[in-house]
């Protein structure tokens, strides 16, 4: 019998426990033996539960038990999760986690620890929740050089942007509904709407693509707070929708761009049809071309299913580890975003001639209350910033976004 411990009994941790109990027979078939939860670490009081005997409040109880071979971490954050995971790996126990902040911040260190102690550190659920992306990139697409990864990796902002587009709803009202439905935090929704959640996820994917740790604090990140109904309507007139995109582009010399920002997505692009809380990630391999992964990026059981799959991988391959690894990040592989070439959307109030003189205009709408909407040919980020300054000298640039 394989015995495991769960750290944290919140939404995902309780979901893991539920999946293991609900699907016990199929889990045992896949593992080759029954799987038993021997401990659940949580400081809260669960004495009224029928399984109260499983709960412990001290990680040392778990670390002292040689029967526990796999630890599932679902605490979240890094304050407690990171030292607990370090101790588990140092003791030779494999760890599965859904914790994107910990993987994005300490991934290289924890992967190296797992390798040196002949155990595994797996984190499928950290990026796509229940949507597989880490394992497909690491195994199924292993014959490819991955040249680009881009996608919708935050369900909350995608829900809000869908609301704004369908119902001509402003940001504040869309956020309020997302909070009422439990998609966005009530006290501080910043991780979602300011792009930090998407940034951590793209940092993990960029690290996989580059083979070296890409730290989230080095990734330029812009959220959706300044997206207006006027932008959503202007995008529609250009045959596009607005999505918050996390993106990494690998260059021929091994360096890469990585960033998070709202984009206009042409409606013929598959990502444009991804709505509500769903996620979608497009991976381009030099042999396969584009491959898209689509599904729910969050949710109790969806995320738990990915964690349990990692746990099964740890049990099945205990003797022959299938390792994920990347370098420690000492190589600075990120290119400055200033040099990235993109087509741009610009919403501008001012004279038409100013736009035509300053920007490489591909298309322009008829003015509405003195406001013009332009689609440009490709410009570098640095050039675009200079041109915005020039335009602001003769008018008012209301918005500027990349077009994917």
GROMACS .gro file of C-alpha atoms in nm:
model
  404
    1UNK     CA    1   0.000   0.000   0.000
    2UNK     CA    2   0.130   0.346  -0.097
    3UNK     CA    3   0.092   0.598   0.183
    4UNK     CA    4   0.083   0.973   0.127
    5UNK     CA    5   0.042   1.295   0.324
    6UNK     CA    6  -0.154   1.605   0.223
    7UNK     CA    7  -0.027   1.946   0.338
    8UNK     CA    8  -0.316   2.191   0.359
    9UNK     CA    9  -0.686   2.103   0.360
   10UNK     CA   10  -0.834   2.398   0.177
   11UNK     CA   11  -1.008   2.386  -0.161
   12UNK     CA   12  -0.744   2.186  -0.349
   13UNK     CA   13  -0.627   1.972  -0.057
   14UNK     CA   14  -0.980   1.861   0.026
   15UNK     CA   15  -1.034   1.803  -0.346
   16UNK     CA   16  -0.734   1.568  -0.357
   17UNK     CA   17  -0.875   1.374  -0.062
   18UNK     CA   18  -1.216   1.355  -0.232
   19UNK     CA   19  -1.073   1.235  -0.563
   20UNK     CA   20  -0.865   0.967  -0.391
   21UNK     CA   21  -1.170   0.838  -0.202
   22UNK     CA   22  -1.417   0.867  -0.489
   23UNK     CA   23  -1.186   0.703  -0.744
   24UNK     CA   24  -1.003   0.466  -0.507
   25UNK     CA   25  -1.037   0.159  -0.730
   26UNK     CA   26  -0.910   0.326  -1.049
   27UNK     CA   27  -0.632   0.502  -0.858
   28UNK     CA   28  -0.520   0.166  -0.712
   29UNK     CA   29  -0.522   0.004  -1.058
   30UNK     CA   30  -0.306   0.282  -1.198
   31UNK     CA   31  -0.067   0.286  -0.902
   32UNK     CA   32  -0.044  -0.094  -0.890
   33UNK     CA   33  -0.142  -0.087  -0.523
   34UNK     CA   34  -0.399   0.087  -0.299
   35UNK     CA   35  -0.322   0.448  -0.206
   36UNK     CA   36  -0.393   0.562   0.148
   37UNK     CA   37  -0.389   0.912   0.295
   38UNK     CA   38  -0.207   0.861   0.624
   39UNK     CA   39  -0.179   1.225   0.735
   40UNK     CA   40  -0.336   1.562   0.660
   41UNK     CA   41  -0.140   1.862   0.789
   42UNK     CA   42  -0.355   2.163   0.882
   43UNK     CA   43  -0.345   2.389   1.188
   44UNK     CA   44  -0.722   2.431   1.196
   45UNK     CA   45  -0.957   2.217   1.406
   46UNK     CA   46  -1.116   1.924   1.223
   47UNK     CA   47  -1.204   1.724   1.534
   48UNK     CA   48  -1.570   1.695   1.431
   49UNK     CA   49  -1.488   1.504   1.113
   50UNK     CA   50  -1.511   1.122   1.098
   51UNK     CA   51  -1.153   1.117   0.967
   52UNK     CA   52  -1.022   1.349   1.242
   53UNK     CA   53  -0.751   1.095   1.331
   54UNK     CA   54  -0.570   1.178   1.005
   55UNK     CA   55  -0.510   1.542   1.096
   56UNK     CA   56  -0.180   1.662   1.242
   57UNK     CA   57  -0.049   2.009   1.311
   58UNK     CA   58   0.327   1.948   1.288
   59UNK     CA   59   0.522   1.855   0.974
   60UNK     CA   60   0.769   1.659   1.189
   61UNK     CA   61   0.508   1.386   1.242
   62UNK     CA   62   0.505   1.324   0.868
   63UNK     CA   63   0.880   1.350   0.824
   64UNK     CA   64   0.937   1.098   1.103
   65UNK     CA   65   0.718   0.833   0.938
   66UNK     CA   66   0.915   0.619   0.687
   67UNK     CA   67   0.593   0.480   0.539
   68UNK     CA   68   0.504   0.814   0.377
   69UNK     CA   69   0.668   0.822   0.033
   70UNK     CA   70   0.477   1.104  -0.139
   71UNK     CA   71   0.377   1.444  -0.002
   72UNK     CA   72   0.104   1.654  -0.166
   73UNK     CA   73   0.144   2.028  -0.102
   74UNK     CA   74  -0.169   2.241  -0.139
   75UNK     CA   75  -0.108   2.508   0.126
   76UNK     CA   76  -0.032   2.782  -0.128
   77UNK     CA   77   0.203   3.077  -0.099
   78UNK     CA   78   0.564   3.030   0.014
   79UNK     CA   79   0.583   3.116   0.384
   80UNK     CA   80   0.504   2.764   0.506
   81UNK     CA   81   0.487   2.564   0.185
   82UNK     CA   82   0.844   2.630   0.072
   83UNK     CA   83   1.025   2.514   0.391
   84UNK     CA   84   0.792   2.214   0.424
   85UNK     CA   85   0.855   2.108   0.064
   86UNK     CA   86   1.230   2.155   0.108
   87UNK     CA   87   1.226   1.928   0.413
   88UNK     CA   88   1.018   1.664   0.235
   89UNK     CA   89   1.253   1.655  -0.065
   90UNK     CA   90   1.561   1.650   0.156
   91UNK     CA   91   1.414   1.345   0.330
   92UNK     CA   92   1.384   1.167  -0.007
   93UNK     CA   93   1.006   1.200  -0.038
   94UNK     CA   94   0.853   1.300  -0.370
   95UNK     CA   95   0.637   1.614  -0.372
   96UNK     CA   96   0.340   1.709  -0.592
   97UNK     CA   97   0.208   2.064  -0.577
   98UNK     CA   98  -0.043   2.304  -0.729
   99UNK     CA   99   0.148   2.603  -0.590
  100UNK     CA  100   0.239   2.832  -0.881
  101UNK     CA  101   0.398   3.099  -0.661
  102UNK     CA  102   0.639   2.848  -0.508
  103UNK     CA  103   0.727   2.685  -0.842
  104UNK     CA  104   0.776   3.019  -1.016
  105UNK     CA  105   0.997   3.148  -0.733
  106UNK     CA  106   1.189   2.841  -0.617
  107UNK     CA  107   1.141   2.588  -0.898
  108UNK     CA  108   1.505   2.550  -1.000
  109UNK     CA  109   1.617   2.497  -0.640
  110UNK     CA  110   1.344   2.243  -0.562
  111UNK     CA  111   1.400   2.049  -0.887
  112UNK     CA  112   1.773   2.028  -0.806
  113UNK     CA  113   1.692   1.906  -0.453
  114UNK     CA  114   1.463   1.636  -0.592
  115UNK     CA  115   1.736   1.518  -0.829
  116UNK     CA  116   2.004   1.506  -0.560
  117UNK     CA  117   1.779   1.306  -0.324
  118UNK     CA  118   1.645   1.070  -0.595
  119UNK     CA  119   1.285   1.179  -0.564
  120UNK     CA  120   1.042   1.382  -0.778
  121UNK     CA  121   0.907   1.735  -0.769
  122UNK     CA  122   0.598   1.758  -0.993
  123UNK     CA  123   0.367   2.054  -1.050
  124UNK     CA  124   0.124   1.988  -1.336
  125UNK     CA  125  -0.158   2.170  -1.155
  126UNK     CA  126   0.044   2.488  -1.104
  127UNK     CA  127  -0.025   2.633  -1.450
  128UNK     CA  128  -0.339   2.492  -1.608
  129UNK     CA  129  -0.522   2.359  -1.304
  130UNK     CA  130  -0.708   2.064  -1.453
  131UNK     CA  131  -0.583   2.141  -1.805
  132UNK     CA  132  -0.263   1.946  -1.880
  133UNK     CA  133   0.028   2.153  -2.011
  134UNK     CA  134   0.349   2.072  -1.815
  135UNK     CA  135   0.356   1.700  -1.897
  136UNK     CA  136   0.262   1.749  -2.265
  137UNK     CA  137   0.540   2.005  -2.308
  138UNK     CA  138   0.793   1.794  -2.117
  139UNK     CA  139   0.705   1.454  -2.264
  140UNK     CA  140   0.464   1.455  -2.559
  141UNK     CA  141   0.640   1.745  -2.735
  142UNK     CA  142   0.991   1.640  -2.630
  143UNK     CA  143   1.103   1.592  -2.992
  144UNK     CA  144   1.029   1.959  -3.067
  145UNK     CA  145   1.209   2.282  -3.007
  146UNK     CA  146   0.930   2.491  -2.854
  147UNK     CA  147   0.942   2.829  -3.024
  148UNK     CA  148   0.642   3.000  -2.868
  149UNK     CA  149   0.386   2.956  -2.591
  150UNK     CA  150   0.095   3.196  -2.557
  151UNK     CA  151  -0.241   3.176  -2.398
  152UNK     CA  152  -0.518   3.266  -2.161
  153UNK     CA  153  -0.394   3.139  -1.825
  154UNK     CA  154  -0.620   3.328  -1.584
  155UNK     CA  155  -0.986   3.233  -1.575
  156UNK     CA  156  -1.099   3.529  -1.363
  157UNK     CA  157  -0.985   3.796  -1.608
  158UNK     CA  158  -1.115   3.593  -1.901
  159UNK     CA  159  -1.457   3.577  -1.732
  160UNK     CA  160  -1.450   3.953  -1.678
  161UNK     CA  161  -1.345   4.034  -2.035
  162UNK     CA  162  -1.617   3.800  -2.165
  163UNK     CA  163  -1.875   3.988  -1.955
  164UNK     CA  164  -1.744   4.322  -2.079
  165UNK     CA  165  -1.770   4.210  -2.443
  166UNK     CA  166  -2.110   4.039  -2.423
  167UNK     CA  167  -2.288   4.295  -2.210
  168UNK     CA  168  -2.100   4.623  -2.273
  169UNK     CA  169  -2.010   4.609  -1.905
  170UNK     CA  170  -1.741   4.821  -1.741
  171UNK     CA  171  -1.441   4.682  -1.551
  172UNK     CA  172  -1.579   4.765  -1.204
  173UNK     CA  173  -1.913   4.594  -1.264
  174UNK     CA  174  -1.748   4.286  -1.419
  175UNK     CA  175  -1.512   4.261  -1.122
  176UNK     CA  176  -1.799   4.285  -0.877
  177UNK     CA  177  -1.977   3.994  -1.044
  178UNK     CA  178  -1.655   3.789  -1.050
  179UNK     CA  179  -1.618   3.852  -0.678
  180UNK     CA  180  -1.980   3.757  -0.607
  181UNK     CA  181  -1.929   3.427  -0.791
  182UNK     CA  182  -1.605   3.355  -0.604
  183UNK     CA  183  -1.380   3.388  -0.910
  184UNK     CA  184  -1.197   3.694  -0.776
  185UNK     CA  185  -1.080   3.772  -0.424
  186UNK     CA  186  -1.305   4.021  -0.245
  187UNK     CA  187  -1.034   4.198  -0.042
  188UNK     CA  188  -0.758   4.216  -0.301
  189UNK     CA  189  -0.823   4.090  -0.656
  190UNK     CA  190  -0.481   4.218  -0.768
  191UNK     CA  191  -0.323   3.877  -0.833
  192UNK     CA  192  -0.582   3.826  -1.106
  193UNK     CA  193  -0.663   4.168  -1.249
  194UNK     CA  194  -0.308   4.306  -1.229
  195UNK     CA  195  -0.166   3.998  -1.401
  196UNK     CA  196   0.048   3.852  -1.120
  197UNK     CA  197  -0.120   3.511  -1.137
  198UNK     CA  198  -0.066   3.494  -1.514
  199UNK     CA  199   0.292   3.616  -1.469
  200UNK     CA  200   0.380   3.327  -1.235
  201UNK     CA  201   0.232   3.077  -1.479
  202UNK     CA  202   0.415   3.215  -1.781
  203UNK     CA  203   0.737   3.220  -1.574
  204UNK     CA  204   0.700   2.843  -1.525
  205UNK     CA  205   0.628   2.782  -1.893
  206UNK     CA  206   0.914   3.009  -2.001
  207UNK     CA  207   1.149   2.816  -1.771
  208UNK     CA  208   1.044   2.492  -1.941
  209UNK     CA  209   1.094   2.645  -2.286
  210UNK     CA  210   1.435   2.798  -2.208
  211UNK     CA  211   1.574   2.526  -1.982
  212UNK     CA  212   1.673   2.792  -1.729
  213UNK     CA  213   1.477   2.952  -1.447
  214UNK     CA  214   1.290   3.264  -1.553
  215UNK     CA  215   1.194   3.465  -1.245
  216UNK     CA  216   0.850   3.628  -1.238
  217UNK     CA  217   0.986   3.960  -1.110
  218UNK     CA  218   1.177   3.994  -1.439
  219UNK     CA  219   0.869   3.949  -1.658
  220UNK     CA  220   0.694   4.273  -1.771
  221UNK     CA  221   0.334   4.243  -1.656
  222UNK     CA  222   0.025   4.451  -1.725
  223UNK     CA  223  -0.325   4.358  -1.613
  224UNK     CA  224  -0.671   4.461  -1.730
  225UNK     CA  225  -0.766   4.747  -1.494
  226UNK     CA  226  -0.741   5.010  -1.769
  227UNK     CA  227  -0.950   4.817  -2.026
  228UNK     CA  228  -1.269   5.013  -2.097
  229UNK     CA  229  -1.596   4.945  -2.276
  230UNK     CA  230  -1.468   5.178  -2.548
  231UNK     CA  231  -1.169   4.946  -2.602
  232UNK     CA  232  -1.392   4.639  -2.617
  233UNK     CA  233  -1.619   4.808  -2.873
  234UNK     CA  234  -1.324   4.934  -3.078
  235UNK     CA  235  -1.173   4.585  -3.082
  236UNK     CA  236  -1.501   4.446  -3.214
  237UNK     CA  237  -1.497   4.700  -3.499
  238UNK     CA  238  -1.153   4.568  -3.593
  239UNK     CA  239  -1.283   4.208  -3.589
  240UNK     CA  240  -1.107   4.128  -3.260
  241UNK     CA  241  -1.170   4.054  -2.894
  242UNK     CA  242  -0.953   4.153  -2.597
  243UNK     CA  243  -0.782   3.881  -2.391
  244UNK     CA  244  -0.517   3.888  -2.120
  245UNK     CA  245  -0.233   3.688  -2.274
  246UNK     CA  246   0.075   3.535  -2.115
  247UNK     CA  247   0.340   3.479  -2.379
  248UNK     CA  248   0.695   3.356  -2.423
  249UNK     CA  249   0.882   3.358  -2.754
  250UNK     CA  250   1.210   3.167  -2.791
  251UNK     CA  251   1.468   3.324  -3.021
  252UNK     CA  252   1.722   3.134  -3.232
  253UNK     CA  253   2.009   3.222  -2.999
  254UNK     CA  254   1.831   3.065  -2.699
  255UNK     CA  255   1.718   3.393  -2.546
  256UNK     CA  256   1.348   3.464  -2.506
  257UNK     CA  257   1.081   3.723  -2.459
  258UNK     CA  258   0.828   3.670  -2.181
  259UNK     CA  259   0.550   3.904  -2.075
  260UNK     CA  260   0.184   3.937  -1.973
  261UNK     CA  261  -0.044   4.198  -2.129
  262UNK     CA  262  -0.389   4.250  -2.279
  263UNK     CA  263  -0.398   4.185  -2.654
  264UNK     CA  264  -0.644   4.223  -2.934
  265UNK     CA  265  -0.707   3.874  -3.075
  266UNK     CA  266  -0.850   3.846  -3.430
  267UNK     CA  267  -1.172   3.645  -3.421
  268UNK     CA  268  -1.031   3.379  -3.656
  269UNK     CA  269  -0.765   3.296  -3.394
  270UNK     CA  270  -0.869   2.997  -3.179
  271UNK     CA  271  -0.790   3.188  -2.860
  272UNK     CA  272  -1.060   3.443  -2.944
  273UNK     CA  273  -1.335   3.184  -2.889
  274UNK     CA  274  -1.218   3.094  -2.537
  275UNK     CA  275  -1.471   3.250  -2.301
  276UNK     CA  276  -1.577   3.272  -1.937
  277UNK     CA  277  -1.346   3.098  -1.686
  278UNK     CA  278  -1.185   2.867  -1.940
  279UNK     CA  279  -0.813   2.869  -2.016
  280UNK     CA  280  -0.635   2.788  -2.341
  281UNK     CA  281  -0.263   2.762  -2.413
  282UNK     CA  282  -0.116   2.748  -2.763
  283UNK     CA  283   0.223   2.579  -2.797
  284UNK     CA  284   0.425   2.602  -3.117
  285UNK     CA  285   0.679   2.327  -3.181
  286UNK     CA  286   0.913   2.329  -3.476
  287UNK     CA  287   0.790   1.980  -3.576
  288UNK     CA  288   0.423   1.984  -3.470
  289UNK     CA  289   0.330   2.343  -3.543
  290UNK     CA  290   0.056   2.483  -3.320
  291UNK     CA  291  -0.104   2.261  -3.053
  292UNK     CA  292  -0.373   2.400  -2.822
  293UNK     CA  293  -0.466   2.286  -2.470
  294UNK     CA  294  -0.810   2.395  -2.350
  295UNK     CA  295  -1.004   2.346  -2.030
  296UNK     CA  296  -1.086   2.476  -1.684
  297UNK     CA  297  -0.787   2.645  -1.527
  298UNK     CA  298  -0.916   2.622  -1.172
  299UNK     CA  299  -1.179   2.454  -0.960
  300UNK     CA  300  -1.157   2.213  -0.671
  301UNK     CA  301  -1.180   1.876  -0.845
  302UNK     CA  302  -1.026   1.984  -1.177
  303UNK     CA  303  -0.709   2.101  -1.003
  304UNK     CA  304  -0.712   1.804  -0.765
  305UNK     CA  305  -0.723   1.562  -1.060
  306UNK     CA  306  -0.393   1.704  -1.191
  307UNK     CA  307  -0.232   1.676  -0.846
  308UNK     CA  308  -0.346   1.314  -0.811
  309UNK     CA  309  -0.209   1.236  -1.158
  310UNK     CA  310   0.131   1.367  -1.048
  311UNK     CA  311   0.106   1.160  -0.731
  312UNK     CA  312   0.040   0.848  -0.940
  313UNK     CA  313   0.341   0.932  -1.156
  314UNK     CA  314   0.558   0.948  -0.843
  315UNK     CA  315   0.434   0.609  -0.723
  316UNK     CA  316   0.455   0.437  -1.063
  317UNK     CA  317   0.803   0.561  -1.147
  318UNK     CA  318   0.964   0.546  -0.802
  319UNK     CA  319   1.250   0.335  -0.937
  320UNK     CA  320   1.301   0.527  -1.264
  321UNK     CA  321   1.228   0.894  -1.222
  322UNK     CA  322   1.104   1.095  -1.521
  323UNK     CA  323   1.265   1.423  -1.431
  324UNK     CA  324   1.177   1.780  -1.515
  325UNK     CA  325   1.471   2.013  -1.471
  326UNK     CA  326   1.595   2.355  -1.567
  327UNK     CA  327   1.897   2.571  -1.487
  328UNK     CA  328   1.926   2.798  -1.186
  329UNK     CA  329   1.855   3.122  -1.371
  330UNK     CA  330   2.211   3.253  -1.351
  331UNK     CA  331   2.202   3.289  -1.730
  332UNK     CA  332   1.999   3.598  -1.806
  333UNK     CA  333   1.803   3.470  -2.106
  334UNK     CA  334   1.523   3.728  -2.110
  335UNK     CA  335   1.543   3.986  -2.386
  336UNK     CA  336   1.420   4.337  -2.311
  337UNK     CA  337   1.067   4.379  -2.438
  338UNK     CA  338   1.172   4.702  -2.615
  339UNK     CA  339   1.289   4.500  -2.915
  340UNK     CA  340   0.979   4.279  -2.957
  341UNK     CA  341   0.797   4.349  -3.285
  342UNK     CA  342   0.416   4.359  -3.279
  343UNK     CA  343   0.121   4.501  -3.465
  344UNK     CA  344  -0.062   4.754  -3.248
  345UNK     CA  345  -0.409   4.884  -3.176
  346UNK     CA  346  -0.427   5.255  -3.093
  347UNK     CA  347  -0.730   5.455  -2.985
  348UNK     CA  348  -0.658   5.824  -3.032
  349UNK     CA  349  -0.847   6.150  -2.997
  350UNK     CA  350  -0.690   6.412  -3.220
  351UNK     CA  351  -0.622   6.501  -3.582
  352UNK     CA  352  -0.625   6.220  -3.838
  353UNK     CA  353  -0.313   6.363  -4.002
  354UNK     CA  354  -0.113   6.318  -3.681
  355UNK     CA  355  -0.187   5.945  -3.684
  356UNK     CA  356  -0.102   5.910  -4.052
  357UNK     CA  357   0.222   6.104  -4.009
  358UNK     CA  358   0.344   5.916  -3.702
  359UNK     CA  359   0.219   5.557  -3.730
  360UNK     CA  360   0.249   5.291  -4.005
  361UNK     CA  361  -0.129   5.270  -4.041
  362UNK     CA  362  -0.278   4.952  -4.184
  363UNK     CA  363  -0.640   5.040  -4.119
  364UNK     CA  364  -0.834   5.323  -3.955
  365UNK     CA  365  -1.196   5.357  -3.849
  366UNK     CA  366  -1.414   5.657  -3.915
  367UNK     CA  367  -1.398   5.906  -3.626
  368UNK     CA  368  -1.658   5.878  -3.349
  369UNK     CA  369  -1.677   6.190  -3.132
  370UNK     CA  370  -1.330   6.280  -3.254
  371UNK     CA  371  -1.179   5.941  -3.161
  372UNK     CA  372  -0.999   5.732  -3.423
  373UNK     CA  373  -0.905   5.365  -3.397
  374UNK     CA  374  -0.599   5.240  -3.582
  375UNK     CA  375  -0.438   4.908  -3.657
  376UNK     CA  376  -0.065   4.940  -3.733
  377UNK     CA  377   0.188   4.721  -3.907
  378UNK     CA  378   0.464   4.578  -3.684
  379UNK     CA  379   0.662   4.810  -3.459
  380UNK     CA  380   0.903   4.743  -3.175
  381UNK     CA  381   0.782   4.822  -2.825
  382UNK     CA  382   1.041   5.099  -2.791
  383UNK     CA  383   0.934   5.259  -3.121
  384UNK     CA  384   0.570   5.239  -3.017
  385UNK     CA  385   0.639   5.416  -2.688
  386UNK     CA  386   0.818   5.696  -2.874
  387UNK     CA  387   0.530   5.733  -3.119
  388UNK     CA  388   0.279   5.750  -2.833
  389UNK     CA  389   0.477   6.043  -2.692
  390UNK     CA  390   0.469   6.213  -3.033
  391UNK     CA  391   0.094   6.158  -3.065
  392UNK     CA  392   0.026   6.290  -2.716
  393UNK     CA  393   0.187   6.618  -2.823
  394UNK     CA  394  -0.097   6.675  -3.071
  395UNK     CA  395  -0.382   6.480  -2.914
  396UNK     CA  396  -0.463   6.209  -2.660
  397UNK     CA  397  -0.372   5.841  -2.690
  398UNK     CA  398  -0.658   5.676  -2.503
  399UNK     CA  399  -0.524   5.320  -2.536
  400UNK     CA  400  -0.254   5.114  -2.705
  401UNK     CA  401  -0.233   4.733  -2.709
  402UNK     CA  402  -0.058   4.465  -2.907
  403UNK     CA  403  -0.249   4.263  -3.167
  404UNK     CA  404  -0.163   3.894  -3.157
   0.00000   0.00000   0.00000
